[in-house]
XYZ file of C-alpha atoms in Angstrom:
556
model
C 36.378 5.094 8.200
C 37.324 2.826 5.310
C 35.839 3.405 1.842
C 32.768 5.382 0.925
C 29.065 4.682 1.138
C 27.045 3.258 -1.707
C 23.919 5.024 -0.462
C 23.170 7.811 2.021
C 19.713 8.694 3.300
C 19.621 12.249 4.661
C 17.153 14.870 5.834
C 15.344 12.150 7.757
C 13.753 11.641 11.118
C 15.307 8.309 11.867
C 13.834 5.993 14.507
C 16.583 3.478 14.924
C 14.801 1.230 17.496
C 18.241 1.111 19.151
C 17.968 2.192 22.793
C 21.616 3.309 22.851
C 21.126 5.772 19.938
C 17.424 6.064 19.316
C 17.384 8.956 16.830
C 19.455 10.268 13.960
C 19.290 12.534 10.918
C 21.055 10.415 8.286
C 22.345 6.910 7.559
C 25.141 5.527 5.402
C 25.047 2.147 3.653
C 27.824 0.149 2.042
C 27.795 -3.373 0.594
C 24.381 -4.152 1.952
C 25.078 -3.128 5.538
C 24.688 -0.030 7.642
C 28.093 1.566 8.235
C 27.073 4.734 10.072
C 24.068 6.395 11.688
C 24.235 9.964 12.966
C 23.961 13.625 12.091
C 23.880 14.828 8.486
C 27.378 16.280 8.815
C 28.772 13.038 10.183
C 27.153 10.906 7.490
C 28.136 13.129 4.580
C 31.750 12.287 5.396
C 30.923 8.908 3.895
C 29.939 10.487 0.604
C 32.122 9.715 -2.416
C 31.827 10.423 -6.146
C 29.712 7.264 -6.685
C 27.539 7.589 -3.604
C 23.800 7.911 -4.196
C 22.142 10.407 -1.856
C 18.454 9.988 -1.056
C 16.609 12.965 0.487
C 13.937 11.685 2.896
C 12.170 15.036 2.868
C 11.910 15.122 6.638
C 9.984 11.829 6.657
C 10.534 9.070 9.192
C 12.999 6.312 8.446
C 12.437 3.085 10.355
C 13.865 -0.436 10.161
C 12.338 -2.491 7.351
C 9.108 -4.045 8.543
C 9.314 -7.749 9.393
C 6.119 -9.505 8.428
C 6.097 -12.304 11.016
C 3.042 -14.263 9.839
C 1.868 -14.313 6.231
C 1.267 -16.602 3.257
C 3.340 -15.433 0.300
C 2.386 -17.901 -2.455
C -1.420 -17.871 -1.912
C -1.315 -14.135 -1.263
C 0.391 -13.486 -4.578
C -2.172 -15.630 -6.400
C -5.139 -13.962 -4.702
C -4.167 -10.496 -5.921
C -5.973 -11.523 -9.125
C -9.122 -12.795 -7.371
C -12.332 -10.910 -6.730
C -12.005 -9.022 -3.421
C -15.216 -8.927 -1.351
C -14.027 -6.985 1.681
C -16.765 -4.511 2.639
C -19.399 -6.075 0.383
C -22.688 -6.291 2.290
C -26.071 -7.682 1.273
C -27.235 -10.000 -1.464
C -27.618 -7.289 -4.113
C -24.085 -5.952 -3.616
C -22.700 -9.484 -3.679
C -24.569 -10.327 -6.849
C -23.349 -7.148 -8.548
C -19.710 -7.746 -7.571
C -19.651 -11.413 -8.630
C -21.434 -10.897 -11.929
C -19.233 -7.965 -12.885
C -16.114 -10.000 -12.114
C -17.454 -12.999 -14.062
C -18.510 -10.922 -17.075
C -14.951 -9.617 -17.384
C -13.610 -13.179 -17.453
C -15.873 -15.053 -19.888
C -13.313 -17.759 -20.521
C -12.198 -18.406 -16.916
C -12.747 -22.075 -16.104
C -13.160 -21.428 -12.366
C -14.006 -18.214 -10.525
C -12.736 -17.337 -7.086
C -13.401 -14.553 -4.576
C -11.732 -13.658 -1.299
C -12.578 -11.720 1.876
C -16.282 -12.575 2.245
C -17.833 -11.689 5.572
C -19.523 -14.570 7.422
C -22.494 -12.213 7.704
C -22.259 -11.000 4.082
C -26.026 -11.352 3.709
C -27.038 -10.181 7.177
C -26.276 -10.858 10.818
C -28.924 -13.608 10.872
C -28.580 -15.306 7.469
C -25.704 -17.617 6.548
C -25.017 -17.907 2.851
C -25.651 -21.169 1.026
C -25.124 -22.620 -2.424
C -28.685 -21.624 -3.261
C -27.785 -17.929 -2.848
C -24.730 -18.376 -5.041
C -26.767 -20.314 -7.645
C -29.038 -17.285 -7.976
C -25.970 -15.196 -8.707
C -23.987 -17.558 -10.950
C -25.802 -20.837 -11.765
C -23.830 -22.165 -14.742
C -20.154 -21.491 -13.884
C -18.192 -22.901 -10.913
C -17.698 -20.269 -8.257
C -16.183 -20.349 -4.783
C -15.617 -17.561 -2.291
C -13.471 -17.660 0.803
C -14.073 -16.012 4.132
C -11.510 -13.411 5.130
C -9.979 -15.890 7.558
C -9.516 -18.512 4.799
C -10.916 -21.249 7.038
C -14.333 -21.362 5.340
C -15.358 -21.339 1.721
C -18.770 -21.238 0.097
C -19.409 -22.876 -3.260
C -22.254 -22.906 -5.746
C -23.837 -26.139 -6.856
C -21.767 -26.273 -10.079
C -18.534 -26.178 -8.131
C -19.737 -28.744 -5.547
C -20.741 -31.126 -8.333
C -17.391 -30.749 -10.100
C -15.516 -31.366 -6.813
C -17.592 -34.424 -5.894
C -18.744 -32.726 -2.692
C -22.472 -32.237 -3.246
C -23.395 -35.449 -1.425
C -20.823 -34.968 1.313
C -17.612 -36.742 2.133
C -15.899 -38.281 5.149
C -13.275 -35.888 6.484
C -10.697 -35.783 9.245
C -11.063 -34.007 12.644
C -11.910 -30.324 12.543
C -13.090 -30.335 8.913
C -16.731 -30.292 7.740
C -18.902 -30.157 4.678
C -22.053 -28.622 6.114
C -25.115 -30.551 4.968
C -28.561 -29.162 4.291
C -31.935 -30.516 5.268
C -32.235 -32.012 1.756
C -29.286 -34.317 2.485
C -26.998 -32.401 0.152
C -24.127 -30.044 0.893
C -25.461 -26.584 1.607
C -22.362 -24.897 0.147
C -20.449 -24.104 3.345
C -17.059 -25.855 3.540
C -15.052 -25.638 6.749
C -11.265 -26.032 6.686
C -8.838 -27.327 4.058
C -9.960 -30.925 3.700
C -13.487 -29.767 2.910
C -12.616 -27.188 0.244
C -9.277 -28.621 -0.901
C -10.764 -30.438 -3.923
C -12.142 -27.139 -5.244
C -8.734 -25.465 -4.896
C -7.310 -28.237 -7.043
C -9.981 -27.666 -9.674
C -9.239 -23.936 -9.673
C -5.814 -24.556 -11.175
C -3.978 -23.244 -8.082
C -3.236 -26.589 -6.498
C 0.541 -26.038 -6.420
C 0.031 -22.645 -4.839
C -1.816 -24.126 -1.880
C 0.258 -27.284 -1.307
C 2.255 -25.540 1.424
C -0.874 -25.063 3.473
C -3.123 -27.927 2.353
C -0.789 -30.922 2.512
C 2.717 -29.648 3.216
C 3.789 -31.866 0.335
C 5.318 -31.380 -3.088
C 3.780 -31.287 -6.588
C 2.704 -34.769 -7.639
C 4.340 -34.363 -11.017
C 7.272 -32.190 -11.938
C 5.961 -28.807 -13.082
C 6.641 -27.977 -16.740
C 8.840 -25.030 -17.575
C 5.667 -23.034 -18.333
C 4.121 -23.938 -14.979
C 7.347 -23.189 -13.170
C 7.600 -19.777 -14.821
C 3.957 -19.019 -13.945
C 4.515 -19.977 -10.293
C 7.646 -17.820 -10.139
C 5.572 -14.889 -11.449
C 3.019 -15.432 -8.643
C 5.803 -15.388 -6.089
C 7.320 -12.261 -7.622
C 3.903 -10.559 -7.522
C 3.687 -11.353 -3.806
C 7.218 -10.136 -3.125
C 6.539 -6.876 -4.937
C 3.384 -6.384 -2.879
C 5.412 -6.816 0.265
C 8.128 -4.383 -0.829
C 5.477 -1.775 -1.741
C 4.393 -1.851 1.905
C 7.829 -1.425 3.400
C 8.405 -5.095 4.185
C 11.958 -6.385 3.991
C 11.621 -9.726 5.807
C 8.933 -12.423 5.632
C 8.271 -15.253 8.074
C 6.001 -17.363 5.941
C 3.455 -19.609 7.659
C 2.951 -22.297 5.037
C 5.565 -24.062 3.040
C 7.298 -26.927 1.323
C 10.470 -27.538 -0.632
C 8.817 -26.325 -3.793
C 8.338 -22.847 -2.422
C 12.010 -22.739 -1.428
C 13.016 -23.911 -4.889
C 10.919 -21.187 -6.540
C 12.376 -18.492 -4.312
C 15.862 -19.807 -4.977
C 15.307 -19.454 -8.701
C 14.057 -15.890 -8.140
C 17.065 -15.129 -5.986
C 19.433 -16.361 -8.691
C 17.811 -13.880 -11.055
C 18.303 -11.052 -8.546
C 14.604 -10.746 -7.909
C 14.247 -11.743 -4.258
C 12.985 -8.441 -2.886
C 12.496 -9.659 0.699
C 14.391 -11.981 3.012
C 12.131 -14.984 3.338
C 11.817 -17.886 5.758
C 9.750 -20.888 4.641
C 8.654 -23.548 7.142
C 7.937 -27.231 6.848
C 4.216 -27.705 7.349
C 3.582 -30.752 9.547
C 0.045 -32.159 9.074
C -1.873 -34.491 11.369
C -1.740 -37.410 8.935
C 2.062 -37.421 8.949
C 4.295 -39.674 11.054
C 6.813 -38.004 13.344
C 9.707 -39.167 11.181
C 8.463 -36.768 8.455
C 10.292 -34.113 10.482
C 13.472 -35.319 8.813
C 12.348 -33.323 5.800
C 12.182 -30.260 7.992
C 15.767 -30.844 9.046
C 16.803 -31.225 5.406
C 15.107 -27.957 4.511
C 16.815 -26.220 7.442
C 20.236 -27.511 6.442
C 19.831 -26.724 2.741
C 18.437 -23.218 3.184
C 20.074 -21.101 5.846
C 21.272 -17.866 4.278
C 20.302 -14.356 5.366
C 18.111 -14.139 2.264
C 16.399 -17.532 2.151
C 15.998 -19.897 5.069
C 13.877 -22.532 6.713
C 14.375 -24.112 10.177
C 10.742 -23.834 11.292
C 7.922 -26.339 11.618
C 4.386 -24.976 11.170
C 1.396 -26.795 12.691
C -2.340 -26.088 12.906
C -3.974 -27.074 16.214
C -7.440 -25.680 15.474
C -9.484 -23.512 13.153
C -11.322 -20.215 13.791
C -14.014 -18.814 16.051
C -16.519 -17.853 13.325
C -17.028 -21.417 12.061
C -16.862 -22.993 15.564
C -13.620 -24.806 14.576
C -11.414 -23.086 17.189
C -10.880 -25.284 20.244
C -12.129 -23.840 23.574
C -11.630 -24.874 27.188
C -15.314 -24.188 27.909
C -18.147 -24.406 25.345
C -18.861 -21.615 22.890
C -21.156 -18.921 24.241
C -23.623 -19.492 21.388
C -23.247 -23.304 21.181
C -23.388 -24.750 24.658
C -22.628 -28.328 23.672
C -19.487 -27.657 21.613
C -15.821 -26.824 22.397
C -14.366 -27.570 18.956
C -12.347 -30.498 17.724
C -8.539 -30.302 17.823
C -6.567 -31.274 14.738
C -4.057 -33.125 16.908
C -4.575 -35.209 20.024
C -2.449 -34.082 22.930
C -0.333 -37.222 22.730
C 0.209 -36.720 19.013
C 1.190 -33.088 19.306
C 3.476 -33.771 22.296
C 5.373 -36.305 20.167
C 5.771 -33.790 17.348
C 6.894 -31.017 19.671
C 9.431 -33.234 21.439
C 10.967 -34.444 18.209
C 11.052 -31.104 16.421
C 12.569 -29.490 19.526
C 15.151 -32.320 19.771
C 16.180 -31.550 16.210
C 16.778 -27.925 17.116
C 13.846 -26.701 15.003
C 11.600 -23.804 15.878
C 7.872 -24.632 16.110
C 5.023 -22.271 15.223
C 1.469 -23.430 15.909
C -1.821 -21.889 14.845
C -3.962 -21.842 17.994
C -6.926 -19.491 18.210
C -9.120 -20.931 20.944
C -7.970 -21.069 24.578
C -8.170 -24.850 24.510
C -5.833 -25.002 21.542
C -3.428 -22.486 23.145
C -3.287 -24.631 26.298
C -2.595 -27.784 24.311
C 0.273 -26.122 22.455
C 1.836 -24.813 25.654
C 1.474 -28.293 27.166
C 3.347 -29.678 24.152
C 6.120 -27.134 24.546
C 6.391 -28.049 28.220
C 6.658 -31.723 27.209
C 9.490 -30.816 24.813
C 11.316 -28.914 27.526
C 10.887 -31.791 29.987
C 12.147 -34.334 27.455
C 15.013 -32.374 25.927
C 15.947 -29.783 28.528
C 15.524 -26.040 28.398
C 17.071 -24.172 25.431
C 16.563 -20.893 23.594
C 13.959 -22.447 21.319
C 11.689 -19.426 20.804
C 8.737 -21.635 19.906
C 5.660 -19.658 18.922
C 1.914 -19.678 19.261
C 0.195 -18.017 16.312
C -2.890 -15.812 16.911
C -3.745 -16.540 20.597
C -7.156 -14.959 20.104
C -8.541 -16.285 23.383
C -6.538 -17.426 26.418
C -7.168 -18.351 30.022
C -5.689 -16.436 32.940
C -3.736 -19.547 34.035
C -1.967 -19.849 30.698
C -0.877 -16.205 30.257
C 2.257 -16.424 32.462
C 3.307 -19.688 30.782
C 4.511 -17.771 27.693
C 7.229 -15.903 29.487
C 8.039 -18.876 31.720
C 8.581 -21.184 28.713
C 10.170 -18.524 26.492
C 7.311 -18.864 24.000
C 6.560 -16.039 21.576
C 2.981 -14.734 21.186
C 2.534 -14.044 17.489
C -0.520 -11.741 17.183
C -2.292 -9.768 14.494
C -3.557 -6.195 15.163
C -6.015 -6.317 12.221
C -7.826 -9.365 13.649
C -9.892 -8.235 16.655
C -13.541 -7.771 15.669
C -14.343 -4.114 15.260
C -10.817 -3.385 13.990
C -9.926 -2.438 10.435
C -13.381 -3.283 9.082
C -13.660 -6.721 10.703
C -17.252 -6.949 11.934
C -18.022 -7.557 15.637
C -20.402 -10.385 14.828
C -20.468 -13.303 14.887
C -17.110 -13.484 16.653
C -17.857 -11.582 19.853
C -21.011 -13.661 20.465
C -19.101 -16.879 19.838
C -16.493 -15.873 22.416
C -18.994 -14.660 25.005
C -18.696 -11.701 27.377
C -16.967 -13.721 30.167
C -13.973 -14.313 27.838
C -13.752 -10.820 26.336
C -11.190 -9.565 28.870
C -8.699 -12.232 27.734
C -9.415 -12.020 24.017
C -6.660 -10.647 21.703
C -4.854 -9.808 24.929
C -1.736 -8.145 23.518
C -0.929 -5.860 26.425
C -1.836 -8.422 29.033
C 0.623 -10.816 27.437
C 3.339 -8.201 27.049
C 3.019 -7.091 30.665
C 4.088 -10.582 31.840
C 7.383 -10.290 30.004
C 6.338 -12.364 26.990
C 7.642 -11.434 23.605
C 4.724 -10.232 21.440
C 5.324 -9.982 17.722
C 2.890 -8.379 15.270
C 1.925 -9.382 11.739
C -0.962 -9.272 9.251
C -1.598 -12.921 8.312
C -1.914 -11.681 4.713
C -3.969 -12.462 2.675
C -6.351 -13.010 5.638
C -6.135 -9.248 6.320
C -4.433 -6.363 4.547
C -0.668 -6.675 4.492
C 0.042 -3.007 5.295
C 2.117 -2.812 8.529
C 1.179 0.838 8.999
C -2.494 -0.097 9.092
C -1.563 -2.760 11.655
C 0.299 -0.194 13.725
C -2.718 2.124 13.551
C -5.008 -0.722 14.623
C -2.766 -1.485 17.608
C -2.660 2.162 18.697
C -6.410 2.755 18.278
C -7.592 -0.538 19.817
C -10.532 -0.036 22.176
C -12.091 -2.477 24.687
C -15.366 -4.092 23.620
C -16.999 -3.199 26.918
C -16.455 -0.956 29.927
C -14.283 -2.668 32.505
C -12.390 -4.762 29.982
C -8.630 -4.263 30.183
C -6.884 -1.868 27.768
C -4.937 -3.862 25.142
C -3.692 -1.079 22.862
C -0.015 -0.414 22.183
C 1.826 2.908 21.956
C 3.229 3.917 18.590
C 6.765 2.909 19.561
C 5.620 -0.420 21.050
C 3.731 -1.204 17.839
C 6.759 -0.248 15.722
C 8.938 -2.539 17.868
C 6.474 -5.400 17.375
C 6.931 -5.074 13.613
C 10.728 -4.688 13.776
C 12.700 -5.569 16.904
C 10.373 -8.365 17.967
C 10.169 -9.712 14.452
C 13.950 -10.014 14.366
C 13.897 -11.735 17.739
C 11.289 -14.205 16.502
C 13.748 -15.499 13.863
C 16.916 -15.342 15.981
C 18.336 -12.389 13.977
C 18.134 -9.562 16.540
C 21.900 -9.123 16.168
C 21.501 -8.411 12.434
C 18.190 -6.651 11.824
C 15.199 -4.956 13.421
C 17.317 -1.915 14.293
C 19.251 0.695 12.354
C 22.807 0.562 13.664
C 26.280 -0.033 12.245
C 26.915 -3.677 11.340
C 23.234 -4.435 10.796
C 21.644 -5.325 7.488
C 20.690 -2.286 5.441
C 16.987 -2.994 5.593
C 14.921 0.174 6.047
C 11.891 2.025 4.862
C 11.483 5.774 4.197
C 8.035 7.070 5.076
C 6.114 9.915 3.452
C 6.036 12.020 6.630
C 7.034 12.101 10.266
C 5.094 9.218 11.769
C 5.562 10.513 15.332
C 3.979 13.837 14.412
C 0.983 12.137 12.840
C -2.241 11.824 14.788
C -3.189 8.191 15.456
C -6.383 8.598 13.456
C -4.350 9.725 10.442
C -1.647 7.056 10.524
C -3.171 5.291 7.535
C -2.119 8.306 5.452
C 1.567 7.614 6.189
C 2.964 5.733 3.177
C 6.258 3.987 2.353
C 7.982 5.992 -0.327
C 11.204 3.968 -0.532
C 11.926 0.443 0.646
C 15.566 -0.668 0.912
C 16.593 -4.273 1.516
C 20.181 -5.315 1.655
C 21.204 -1.813 0.569
C 19.152 -2.063 -2.650
C 16.038 -0.082 -3.395
C 13.223 -2.635 -3.801
C 10.367 -0.115 -4.066
C 10.212 3.598 -4.667
C 7.401 6.055 -5.387
C 8.141 7.850 -8.659
């Protein structure tokens, strides 16, 4: 032993996620790293006159949660928006929107999040006419929980120049009404992007909408405001026990903001920001991804990943399927990239040594992404690339074993299956169709083949809370008798938020476990999570979050 600990956590039920020493009572931390894990008596030998001792009160201590798929900048901004999760029926929607608007009489543009596709009823889709009845004279937009569809009132459509429609790229749509005007439903970013710009949050969404940088240099006031949004998002993460973020939208501007926050000592979570490659870009745009990877490669702030969207979502028929939708027999969806185009991107990104993460929800999109990864392996040779497919909500039996064979990570979200965590069954289950239910959100089926399955929330699409995600994974039930069981055990779900998250970013030698030499990233929980009934897991709360040996959140 050399020196003394800066911090000791004792009286704990420690789940180290380390198979060689799975449990302990106490842990010692020095200079941002774990120096010892063991019994209370062993760890108190590290105590010196300056050592801070934290009593866990018998609660569980686990590795800091690794949020492997989220959107930090938009999520931070949306904490101030109207939240419509759980709002059902026109009267409830009208009440919520008007109350929100009345409290913001001077807001130039009003936004809401989390609207159900069936917010009115299972049979009625909302239109601008409904929203005009609620708020006729102020621009208002509301986003579906999945963030792939927005609905706008007439005022907003007029301001955005969308009321009479607009030519868009593949996979995007302004839904038109029988009167020849937009009916208010806007599918995917190109359709609702102009309204995001009008909302004043254009810079916030650049990392997902264009992958580009601000058109003009932000003023010092704008820069400070954007840093505050980022800080708000980071604080929200720390409050939920998160110590590492794998962000799934990005640009250089986000990295620059986070770098400023880090310089001030305010970077509460280790954060990876990707380069977002869009379908209008040429392959040589990947040089920017290489620049980002070279410039940002510390254990606190890094890049090195290329994010791509191959399709949309089931509920708006923008996910790409192998066979037609069950409720739309002439439609399989429209991919955002042709196979030839995506293959070229995958080959070049892989050649540059970059990791690739692709949003693919439909089984057709998943197949196309795997084909692109195979093309990269054929062109460049096999390597430990750990390319990823994000969501994998539907897959074919033939494509399941390809994940393990190609070393591809399945990045999946326990809050997303319909019927879980408040997500309604309809319209998604009817879009998918009963024949595809057995291979929908197939976490365990994927894991059983040897594929790496990592869990995340996709915040702000669904609640960020990893413990709610763990509960959703443990309580998952099949939609119908005879469908395979896809639930995870408690320890499997914990691993998917810790060990597998570390593997997904090539840092399994430094985090995801509590063992000497690893980063001191951990979370103290309010009680013993193993002794908690699955139905009560949502009551387990982070009481202290520690990242790099520093307390980033603590209940007072």
